[in-house]
Coordinates of N, CA and C in Angstrom, one line a residue:
A407 N 89.9 112.3 123.6 CA 91.3 112.3 123.8 C 92.0 112.1 122.4
I408 N 93.2 112.7 122.3 CA 94.0 112.6 121.1 C 95.2 111.8 121.3
C409 N 95.4 110.8 120.5 CA 96.6 109.9 120.6 C 97.6 110.4 119.5
R410 N 98.8 110.7 120.0 CA 99.8 111.2 119.1 C 101.0 110.1 119.0
Y411 N 101.3 109.7 117.9 CA 102.4 108.7 117.7 C 103.7 109.4 117.2
V412 N 104.8 109.0 117.7 CA 106.1 109.5 117.3 C 106.9 108.3 116.8
R413 N 107.4 108.5 115.6 CA 108.3 107.5 115.0 C 109.7 107.8 115.4
R414 N 110.4 106.7 115.9 CA 111.7 106.9 116.5 C 112.7 105.9 115.8
E415 N 113.9 106.3 115.8 CA 115.0 105.4 115.3 C 115.0 104.2 116.2
L416 N 115.2 103.0 115.6 CA 115.2 101.7 116.3 C 116.0 101.7 117.5
R417 N 117.2 102.2 117.5 CA 118.1 102.1 118.6 C 117.8 103.1 119.7
S418 N 116.9 104.0 119.5 CA 116.5 104.9 120.5 C 115.3 104.4 121.3
L419 N 114.7 103.3 120.9 CA 113.6 102.8 121.6 C 114.0 102.1 122.9
A420 N 113.2 102.3 123.9 CA 113.4 101.5 125.1 C 113.2 100.0 124.8
P421 N 113.9 99.2 125.6 CA 113.8 97.7 125.3 C 112.4 97.2 125.2
D422 N 111.5 97.6 126.1 CA 110.2 97.1 126.1 C 109.4 97.6 124.8
D423 N 109.7 98.9 124.4 CA 109.1 99.4 123.2 C 109.6 98.7 121.9
R424 N 110.9 98.4 121.9 CA 111.5 97.7 120.8 C 111.0 96.3 120.7
N425 N 110.9 95.6 121.8 CA 110.3 94.2 121.7 C 108.9 94.2 121.3
A426 N 108.1 95.2 121.8 CA 106.7 95.3 121.3 C 106.6 95.5 119.8
F427 N 107.4 96.3 119.3 CA 107.5 96.6 117.9 C 107.8 95.3 117.1
L428 N 108.9 94.7 117.5 CA 109.4 93.5 116.8 C 108.4 92.3 116.9
D429 N 107.8 92.2 118.1 CA 106.8 91.1 118.3 C 105.6 91.3 117.5
A430 N 105.2 92.6 117.3 CA 104.0 92.9 116.5 C 104.3 92.5 115.1
M431 N 105.5 92.8 114.6 CA 105.9 92.4 113.2 C 105.8 90.9 113.1
L432 N 106.3 90.2 114.1 CA 106.3 88.7 114.1 C 104.9 88.2 114.0
T433 N 104.0 88.8 114.8 CA 102.6 88.4 114.7 C 102.0 88.5 113.3
M434 N 102.4 89.6 112.6 CA 101.9 89.8 111.2 C 102.5 88.7 110.3
M435 N 103.6 88.2 110.6 CA 104.2 87.1 109.8 C 103.6 85.8 110.1
E436 N 103.1 85.6 111.3 CA 102.6 84.3 111.7 C 101.0 84.1 111.6
V437 N 100.3 85.2 111.8 CA 98.8 85.1 111.8 C 98.2 85.5 110.5
P438 N 97.6 84.5 109.8 CA 97.0 84.8 108.5 C 95.9 85.9 108.5
M439 N 95.6 86.5 107.4 CA 94.8 87.7 107.3 C 93.4 87.5 107.9
A440 N 92.7 86.4 107.5 CA 91.3 86.2 108.0 C 91.3 86.1 109.5
E441 N 92.2 85.2 110.0 CA 92.3 85.0 111.5 C 92.7 86.3 112.2
G442 N 93.6 87.0 111.6 CA 94.0 88.3 112.2 C 93.0 89.3 112.3
M443 N 92.2 89.4 111.2 CA 91.1 90.4 111.2 C 90.0 90.1 112.2
T444 N 89.8 88.8 112.5 CA 88.9 88.4 113.5 C 89.4 88.7 114.9
Q445 N 90.7 88.5 115.1 CA 91.3 88.7 116.4 C 91.7 90.2 116.7
F446 N 92.2 90.9 115.6 CA 92.7 92.3 115.9 C 91.8 93.4 115.3
G447 N 90.8 93.0 114.4 CA 90.0 94.0 113.9 C 90.2 94.2 112.4
P448 N 89.4 95.1 111.7 CA 89.4 95.2 110.3 C 90.7 95.9 109.7
D449 N 91.5 96.6 110.5 CA 92.7 97.2 110.0 C 93.9 96.2 109.9
Y450 N 93.7 95.0 110.4 CA 94.8 94.1 110.4 C 95.1 93.6 108.9
R451 N 96.4 93.5 108.6 CA 96.8 92.9 107.4 C 98.1 92.1 107.7
D452 N 98.2 90.9 107.1 CA 99.3 90.1 107.4 C 100.5 90.5 106.6
W453 N 101.7 89.8 106.9 CA 102.9 90.1 106.2 C 102.9 89.9 104.7
S454 N 102.2 88.8 104.4 CA 102.1 88.4 103.0 C 101.4 89.4 102.1
Y455 N 100.4 90.1 102.8 CA 99.7 91.2 102.1 C 100.6 92.2 101.6
F456 N 101.5 92.7 102.4 CA 102.5 93.7 102.0 C 103.6 93.2 101.1
V457 N 104.0 92.0 101.3 CA 105.0 91.4 100.4 C 104.4 91.3 99.0
T458 N 103.2 90.9 98.9 CA 102.5 90.8 97.6 C 102.3 92.1 97.0
L459 N 101.9 93.1 97.7 CA 101.7 94.5 97.1 C 103.0 95.0 96.5
H460 N 104.1 94.9 97.3 CA 105.4 95.3 96.9 C 105.9 94.5 95.7
H461 N 105.7 93.2 95.7 CA 106.2 92.4 94.7 C 105.4 92.6 93.4
M462 N 104.1 92.8 93.4 CA 103.3 93.0 92.2 C 103.7 94.3 91.5
A463 N 104.1 95.3 92.3 CA 104.4 96.6 91.8 C 105.8 96.7 91.3
S464 N 106.7 95.8 91.7 CA 108.1 95.9 91.4 C 108.6 94.8 90.5
S465 N 107.9 93.7 90.3 CA 108.5 92.6 89.5 C 108.0 92.5 88.1
P466 N 106.9 93.1 87.6 CA 106.4 92.9 86.2 C 107.5 93.3 85.2
Q467 N 107.6 92.6 84.1 CA 108.5 92.9 83.1 C 108.1 94.2 82.4
S468 N 106.8 94.6 82.5 CA 106.4 95.8 81.9 C 106.9 97.1 82.5
G469 N 107.4 96.9 83.8 CA 108.0 98.1 84.4 C 108.0 98.0 85.9
D470 N 109.0 98.5 86.6 CA 109.0 98.5 88.1 C 108.4 99.8 88.6
Q471 N 107.3 99.7 89.3 CA 106.6 100.9 89.8 C 107.0 101.4 91.1
M472 N 107.9 100.6 91.8 CA 108.3 100.9 93.1 C 109.7 101.6 93.2
H473 N 110.5 101.3 92.2 CA 111.9 101.8 92.2 C 112.2 102.4 90.8
D474 N 113.4 103.1 90.8 CA 113.9 103.6 89.5 C 112.8 104.5 88.8
G475 N 112.3 105.4 89.5 CA 111.3 106.3 89.0 C 110.6 107.1 90.0
M476 N 109.5 107.8 89.6 CA 108.8 108.7 90.5 C 108.0 107.9 91.6
G477 N 107.9 106.6 91.4 CA 107.1 105.9 92.4 C 107.9 105.6 93.7
F478 N 109.2 105.8 93.7 CA 110.1 105.3 94.8 C 109.6 106.0 96.1
L479 N 109.5 107.3 96.2 CA 109.2 108.0 97.4 C 107.7 107.8 97.8
T480 N 106.8 108.0 96.8 CA 105.4 107.9 97.1 C 104.9 106.5 97.4
Q481 N 105.3 105.5 96.6 CA 104.8 104.2 96.8 C 105.3 103.6 98.2
H482 N 106.6 103.8 98.5 CA 107.1 103.3 99.8 C 106.5 104.1 101.0
S483 N 106.2 105.3 100.8 CA 105.6 106.1 101.9 C 104.2 105.6 102.2
A484 N 103.4 105.3 101.1 CA 102.1 104.8 101.2 C 102.1 103.4 101.8
L485 N 103.0 102.6 101.4 CA 103.1 101.2 101.9 C 103.5 101.2 103.4
S486 N 104.4 102.1 103.8 CA 104.8 102.2 105.2 C 103.7 102.7 106.0
G487 N 102.9 103.6 105.5 CA 101.7 104.1 106.3 C 100.7 103.0 106.5
A488 N 100.4 102.2 105.5 CA 99.5 101.1 105.6 C 100.0 100.1 106.6
F489 N 101.3 99.8 106.5 CA 102.0 98.8 107.4 C 101.8 99.3 108.8
E490 N 102.0 100.5 109.1 CA 101.9 101.0 110.5 C 100.5 100.9 111.0
I491 N 99.5 101.1 110.2 CA 98.1 100.9 110.6 C 97.8 99.5 111.0
A492 N 98.3 98.6 110.2 CA 98.2 97.1 110.5 C 99.0 96.7 111.8
L493 N 100.1 97.3 111.9 CA 101.0 97.1 113.1 C 100.2 97.5 114.4
Q494 N 99.6 98.7 114.3 CA 98.9 99.2 115.5 C 97.6 98.4 115.8
A495 N 97.1 97.7 114.8 CA 95.9 96.8 115.1 C 96.4 95.7 116.0
V496 N 97.6 95.3 115.9 CA 98.2 94.2 116.8 C 98.6 94.8 118.1
A497 N 99.3 95.9 118.1 CA 99.9 96.6 119.3 C 99.6 98.1 119.2
P498 N 98.5 98.5 119.7 CA 98.1 99.9 119.6 C 99.1 101.0 120.1
A499 N 100.0 100.6 120.9 CA 101.0 101.6 121.5 C 102.2 101.8 120.6
V500 N 102.4 101.0 119.6 CA 103.6 101.1 118.8 C 103.5 102.0 117.6
S501 N 104.6 102.5 117.1 CA 104.6 103.2 115.8 C 105.7 102.6 115.0
L502 N 105.7 102.9 113.7 CA 106.7 102.4 112.8 C 108.0 103.0 113.1
A503 N 109.0 102.2 113.5 CA 110.3 102.7 113.8 C 111.1 102.8 112.5
W504 N 112.2 103.5 112.5 CA 113.0 103.7 111.3 C 114.5 103.4 111.6
W505 N 115.2 103.3 110.6 CA 116.7 102.9 110.8 C 117.5 104.0 110.2
D506 N 118.3 104.6 111.0 CA 119.3 105.6 110.6 C 120.6 105.0 110.2
L507 N 120.8 104.8 108.9 CA 122.0 104.2 108.4 C 123.3 105.0 108.7
T508 N 123.1 106.3 108.9 CA 124.3 107.1 109.1 C 124.9 106.8 110.5
L509 N 124.2 106.2 111.4 CA 124.7 105.8 112.7 C 125.7 104.7 112.5
D510 N 125.4 103.8 111.6 CA 126.2 102.6 111.3 C 127.5 103.1 110.6
W511 N 127.3 104.0 109.7 CA 128.5 104.5 109.0 C 129.4 105.2 109.9
T512 N 128.9 106.0 110.8 CA 129.7 106.7 111.8 C 130.5 105.8 112.7
M513 N 129.8 104.7 113.2 CA 130.4 103.7 114.0 C 131.5 103.0 113.3
V514 N 131.3 102.6 112.1 CA 132.3 101.9 111.3 C 133.6 102.8 111.1
V515 N 133.3 104.1 110.8 CA 134.5 105.0 110.6 C 135.2 105.3 111.9
T516 N 134.5 105.6 112.9 CA 135.1 106.1 114.2 C 135.6 105.0 115.1
E517 N 134.9 103.9 115.1 CA 135.2 102.8 116.1 C 136.0 101.7 115.4
F518 N 135.7 101.4 114.1 CA 136.3 100.3 113.4 C 137.3 100.8 112.4
N519 N 137.7 102.1 112.5 CA 138.7 102.7 111.6 C 138.4 102.5 110.1
G520 N 137.1 102.6 109.8 CA 136.6 102.5 108.4 C 136.7 101.2 107.8
T521 N 136.8 100.1 108.6 CA 136.9 98.8 108.1 C 135.6 98.0 108.2
F522 N 135.1 97.5 107.1 CA 133.9 96.7 107.1 C 134.3 95.2 107.2
D523 N 134.1 94.6 108.3 CA 134.4 93.2 108.4 C 133.4 92.6 109.3
D524 N 133.7 91.5 110.0 CA 132.7 90.8 110.8 C 132.3 91.7 112.0
R525 N 133.1 92.7 112.4 CA 132.7 93.6 113.5 C 131.4 94.3 113.1
F526 N 131.2 94.6 111.9 CA 130.0 95.3 111.5 C 128.8 94.5 111.9
W527 N 128.8 93.2 111.7 CA 127.7 92.4 112.1 C 127.6 92.1 113.6
S528 N 128.5 92.6 114.3 CA 128.4 92.5 115.8 C 127.5 93.6 116.4
M529 N 127.0 94.5 115.6 CA 126.2 95.6 116.1 C 124.9 95.1 116.6
D530 N 124.2 95.9 117.5 CA 123.0 95.5 118.1 C 121.9 95.0 117.1
M531 N 121.8 95.7 116.0 CA 120.8 95.4 115.0 C 120.7 93.9 114.6
W532 N 121.9 93.3 114.6 CA 122.0 91.9 114.0 C 122.0 90.8 115.0
Q533 N 121.8 91.2 116.3 CA 121.8 90.1 117.3 C 120.5 89.4 117.3
S534 N 120.5 88.2 117.9 CA 119.3 87.3 117.9 C 118.1 87.9 118.5
N535 N 118.2 88.8 119.5 CA 117.1 89.4 120.1 C 116.6 90.7 119.3
W536 N 117.3 91.0 118.2 CA 116.8 92.0 117.3 C 116.3 91.3 116.0
F537 N 117.1 91.6 114.9 CA 116.7 91.0 113.6 C 117.4 89.7 113.3
G538 N 118.5 89.4 114.0 CA 119.3 88.2 113.8 C 120.3 88.3 112.7
R539 N 121.4 87.5 112.8 CA 122.4 87.5 111.8 C 122.3 86.2 111.0
P540 N 122.4 86.4 109.7 CA 122.2 85.2 108.8 C 123.4 84.2 108.9
D541 N 123.1 82.9 108.8 CA 124.2 81.9 108.7 C 125.0 82.1 107.5
N542 N 126.3 81.9 107.6 CA 127.2 82.2 106.5 C 126.9 81.3 105.3
H543 N 126.5 80.1 105.6 CA 126.2 79.1 104.5 C 124.8 79.2 103.9
T544 N 123.8 79.2 104.7 CA 122.4 79.2 104.2 C 121.9 80.6 103.9
R545 N 122.6 81.7 104.4 CA 122.1 83.1 104.3 C 120.8 83.3 105.0
T546 N 120.5 82.4 105.9 CA 119.2 82.5 106.6 C 119.4 82.7 108.1
V547 N 118.6 83.6 108.7 CA 118.7 83.8 110.2 C 118.2 82.5 110.9
T548 N 119.1 82.0 111.8 CA 118.8 80.7 112.4 C 118.5 80.9 113.9
E549 N 118.6 82.1 114.5 CA 118.4 82.3 115.9 C 117.5 83.5 116.1
G550 N 116.7 83.4 117.2 CA 115.8 84.6 117.5 C 114.4 84.5 117.0
R551 N 113.7 85.5 117.2 CA 112.2 85.5 116.8 C 112.0 85.4 115.3
F552 N 113.0 85.8 114.5 CA 112.9 85.8 113.0 C 113.6 84.7 112.4
A553 N 113.9 83.6 113.1 CA 114.7 82.5 112.6 C 113.8 81.7 111.6
Y554 N 114.4 81.3 110.5 CA 113.7 80.4 109.5 C 112.3 80.8 109.1
L555 N 112.2 82.1 108.7 CA 111.0 82.6 108.2 C 110.8 82.1 106.7
A556 N 109.7 81.5 106.4 CA 109.5 80.9 105.1 C 109.3 81.9 104.1
A557 N 109.8 81.7 102.9 CA 109.6 82.6 101.7 C 108.2 82.3 101.2
D558 N 107.5 83.4 100.8 CA 106.2 83.2 100.2 C 106.3 82.5 98.9
S559 N 105.3 81.6 98.7 CA 105.3 80.8 97.5 C 104.0 81.0 96.7
S560 N 103.1 81.7 97.3 CA 101.8 82.0 96.6 C 101.3 83.3 97.1
A561 N 100.5 84.0 96.2 CA 99.9 85.3 96.5 C 98.6 85.1 97.3
L562 N 98.1 86.1 97.8 CA 96.7 86.1 98.4 C 95.7 85.8 97.3
D563 N 94.6 85.2 97.7 CA 93.6 84.8 96.7 C 93.1 86.1 95.9
S564 N 93.1 87.2 96.6 CA 92.6 88.4 95.9 C 93.7 89.1 95.0
M565 N 94.9 88.5 95.1 CA 96.0 89.0 94.3 C 96.7 87.9 93.6
A566 N 95.9 87.1 92.9 CA 96.4 85.8 92.4 C 97.4 86.0 91.2
D567 N 97.3 87.1 90.5 CA 98.1 87.3 89.3 C 99.4 87.9 89.7
V568 N 100.3 87.1 90.2 CA 101.6 87.6 90.6 C 102.7 86.7 90.1
T569 N 103.8 87.3 89.8 CA 105.0 86.6 89.2 C 105.8 85.9 90.3
L570 N 106.1 84.6 90.0 CA 107.0 83.9 90.9 C 108.3 83.6 90.1
N571 N 109.3 83.3 90.9 CA 110.6 83.0 90.2 C 110.6 81.5 89.7
A572 N 111.7 81.1 89.2 CA 111.8 79.8 88.5 C 111.5 78.6 89.5
Y573 N 111.7 78.9 90.8 CA 111.5 77.9 91.9 C 110.2 78.0 92.6
G574 N 109.3 78.9 92.1 CA 108.0 79.0 92.7 C 107.8 79.9 93.9
F575 N 108.9 80.7 94.1 CA 108.8 81.6 95.3 C 108.5 83.1 94.8
M576 N 107.9 83.8 95.7 CA 107.5 85.2 95.4 C 108.8 86.1 95.4
R577 N 109.6 85.9 94.4 CA 110.8 86.7 94.2 C 110.8 87.1 92.7
A578 N 111.5 88.1 92.4 CA 111.6 88.6 91.0 C 111.9 87.5 90.1
P579 N 111.4 87.5 88.8 CA 111.7 86.4 87.9 C 113.1 86.2 87.6
W580 N 113.9 87.3 87.7 CA 115.4 87.2 87.5 C 116.2 86.8 88.7
N581 N 115.4 86.5 89.8 CA 116.1 86.1 91.1 C 116.0 84.6 91.2
Y582 N 117.1 83.9 91.1 CA 117.2 82.5 91.0 C 117.5 81.9 92.4
N583 N 117.1 82.6 93.5 CA 117.3 82.1 94.8 C 116.2 81.0 95.0
R584 N 116.7 79.8 95.4 CA 115.8 78.6 95.5 C 115.6 78.3 97.0
S585 N 116.1 79.1 97.9 CA 116.0 78.8 99.3 C 114.5 78.9 99.7
P586 N 114.0 78.0 100.5 CA 112.6 78.1 101.0 C 112.5 79.1 102.1
W587 N 113.6 79.7 102.6 CA 113.6 80.6 103.7 C 113.9 82.0 103.2
M588 N 113.5 83.0 104.0 CA 113.9 84.4 103.7 C 115.4 84.4 103.9
T589 N 116.1 85.1 103.0 CA 117.6 85.1 103.0 C 118.1 86.6 103.1
R590 N 119.3 86.7 103.6 CA 120.0 88.0 103.6 C 121.5 87.7 103.4
A591 N 122.1 88.4 102.5 CA 123.5 88.2 102.2 C 124.2 89.5 102.0
A592 N 125.5 89.6 102.3 CA 126.3 90.8 102.1 C 127.2 90.6 100.9
E593 N 127.0 89.6 100.1 CA 127.8 89.4 98.9 C 126.8 89.0 97.8
M594 N 127.3 89.3 96.6 CA 126.6 88.8 95.4 C 127.7 88.4 94.4
N595 N 127.6 87.1 94.0 CA 128.6 86.5 93.1 C 130.0 86.7 93.7
G596 N 130.1 86.6 95.0 CA 131.4 86.7 95.6 C 131.9 88.1 95.9
M597 N 131.1 89.1 95.5 CA 131.5 90.5 95.6 C 130.7 91.2 96.7
S598 N 131.4 91.9 97.6 CA 130.7 92.6 98.7 C 129.6 93.6 98.1
V599 N 128.5 93.7 98.8 CA 127.5 94.6 98.3 C 127.9 96.0 98.6
F600 N 129.0 96.2 99.3 CA 129.5 97.5 99.6 C 130.6 97.9 98.5
Y601 N 130.8 97.0 97.6 CA 131.8 97.2 96.5 C 133.2 97.6 97.1
N602 N 133.6 98.8 97.0 CA 134.9 99.2 97.5 C 135.0 99.2 99.0
C603 N 133.8 99.0 99.7 CA 133.8 98.9 101.1 C 133.7 97.4 101.5
A604 N 134.6 96.6 101.0 CA 134.5 95.1 101.1 C 134.7 94.7 102.6
F605 N 134.1 93.6 102.9 CA 134.2 93.1 104.3 C 135.6 92.4 104.4
S606 N 136.6 93.2 104.6 CA 137.9 92.6 104.7 C 138.7 93.6 105.5
S607 N 139.5 93.0 106.4 CA 140.4 93.9 107.3 C 141.4 94.6 106.4
K608 N 141.6 94.2 105.2 CA 142.6 94.8 104.3 C 142.1 96.1 103.6
V609 N 140.7 96.2 103.6 CA 140.1 97.3 102.9 C 139.5 98.3 103.9
K610 N 139.9 99.6 103.8 CA 139.3 100.6 104.6 C 138.4 101.5 103.8
C611 N 137.3 101.8 104.3 CA 136.3 102.5 103.6 C 136.1 103.9 104.1
T612 N 136.5 104.9 103.3 CA 136.4 106.3 103.7 C 135.3 107.0 102.9
S613 N 134.9 106.3 101.8 CA 133.8 106.8 100.9 C 133.3 105.6 100.2
G614 N 132.1 105.8 99.7 CA 131.5 104.7 99.0 C 130.0 104.7 99.1
P615 N 129.3 103.6 98.8 CA 127.9 103.5 98.7 C 127.1 103.6 100.0
W616 N 127.8 103.3 101.1 CA 127.1 103.4 102.4 C 126.9 104.8 102.8
P617 N 125.6 105.2 103.0 CA 125.2 106.6 103.1 C 125.8 107.2 104.4
S618 N 126.2 108.4 104.3 CA 126.7 109.2 105.5 C 125.8 110.4 105.7
C619 N 126.1 111.1 106.8 CA 125.3 112.3 107.1 C 125.6 113.3 105.9
E620 N 126.8 113.4 105.5 CA 127.2 114.3 104.4 C 126.4 114.0 103.1
S621 N 126.3 112.7 102.8 CA 125.6 112.4 101.5 C 124.1 112.7 101.6
H622 N 123.5 112.6 102.8 CA 122.1 113.0 103.0 C 121.9 114.5 102.9
L623 N 122.9 115.2 103.5 CA 122.8 116.7 103.4 C 122.9 117.2 102.0
N624 N 123.8 116.6 101.3 CA 124.0 116.9 99.9 C 122.7 116.7 99.1
A625 N 122.1 115.6 99.4 CA 120.8 115.2 98.6 C 119.7 116.2 98.8
V626 N 119.6 116.7 100.1 CA 118.4 117.6 100.3 C 118.8 119.1 100.1
S627 N 120.0 119.4 100.0 CA 120.4 120.8 99.8 C 121.0 121.1 98.4
S628 N 121.0 120.1 97.5 CA 121.6 120.4 96.2 C 120.8 121.4 95.4
L629 N 121.4 122.3 94.8 CA 120.8 123.3 94.0 C 120.4 122.8 92.6
D630 N 120.8 121.5 92.3 CA 120.5 120.9 91.0 C 119.0 120.5 90.9
H631 N 118.3 120.5 92.0 CA 116.9 120.1 91.9 C 115.9 121.3 92.1
D632 N 115.2 121.6 91.1 CA 114.3 122.7 91.1 C 112.8 122.3 91.1
S633 N 112.6 121.0 91.3 CA 111.3 120.4 91.3 C 111.3 119.1 92.1
F634 N 110.1 118.7 92.5 CA 110.0 117.4 93.2 C 110.3 116.3 92.3
Q635 N 110.0 116.4 91.0 CA 110.3 115.4 90.0 C 111.8 115.1 89.9
S636 N 112.6 116.2 89.9 CA 114.0 116.1 89.8 C 114.6 115.4 91.1
F637 N 114.1 115.9 92.2 CA 114.6 115.3 93.5 C 114.1 113.9 93.7
G638 N 112.9 113.6 93.3 CA 112.3 112.2 93.5 C 113.1 111.2 92.6
W639 N 113.6 111.6 91.4 CA 114.3 110.7 90.6 C 115.7 110.6 91.2
Y640 N 116.3 111.6 91.7 CA 117.7 111.6 92.2 C 117.9 110.7 93.4
V641 N 116.9 110.7 94.3 CA 117.1 110.0 95.6 C 116.9 108.5 95.4
N642 N 116.5 108.1 94.2 CA 116.6 106.6 93.9 C 118.0 106.1 94.0
Y643 N 118.9 106.9 93.8 CA 120.3 106.4 93.6 C 121.3 107.0 94.7
D644 N 121.0 108.2 95.2 CA 122.0 108.8 96.1 C 121.2 109.7 97.1
P645 N 121.3 109.5 98.4 CA 122.3 108.7 99.0 C 121.9 107.2 99.0

């Protein structure tokens, strides 16, 4: 028999399929590598394994191998494929879901009149039964399955040579976040990560860094790219 997997956008998953996917991710966060390989088989890898791989390739001062270069598409594709195999060791029926950011853009423009404010965070994606919304003060998710996830403070024994930040967490050396928890924020130094698409009812966003269908179409149809190298470098930045 042949088993065929289909990757679907997160919001198109049936509730049972979405919960199976998110619960399998949580298992990878909670069950250490050795215990998981005994329980789920040799394809199992825990969350720290993938965090460490990404961190080791992106944080060295000698150069970022994951971003800002030709490694962006290839490295993340390989990491996603390996993550899916580990995910299926836990829950064989699931596949790696993906997130279509253009749906959020369309909703903000059509339903919120182009305004990024607290209504953006009321979308399904950020509810406690999905990924959860971070607390405004701690920047940490406090409700749902992903509440208070601890930040990694050490690498796997087989990957011991890894850079930690000044507070001993597996974050880039220039990242001075000292929270012991995984954090998520929409601001940096008081400025919205959306820049001109600020989270304010006074600012309407009709263009900007949030990717739209048009920006994706322009990226794949541009005549400026006559090679994979040209395209691979370009998509690091736009859309």
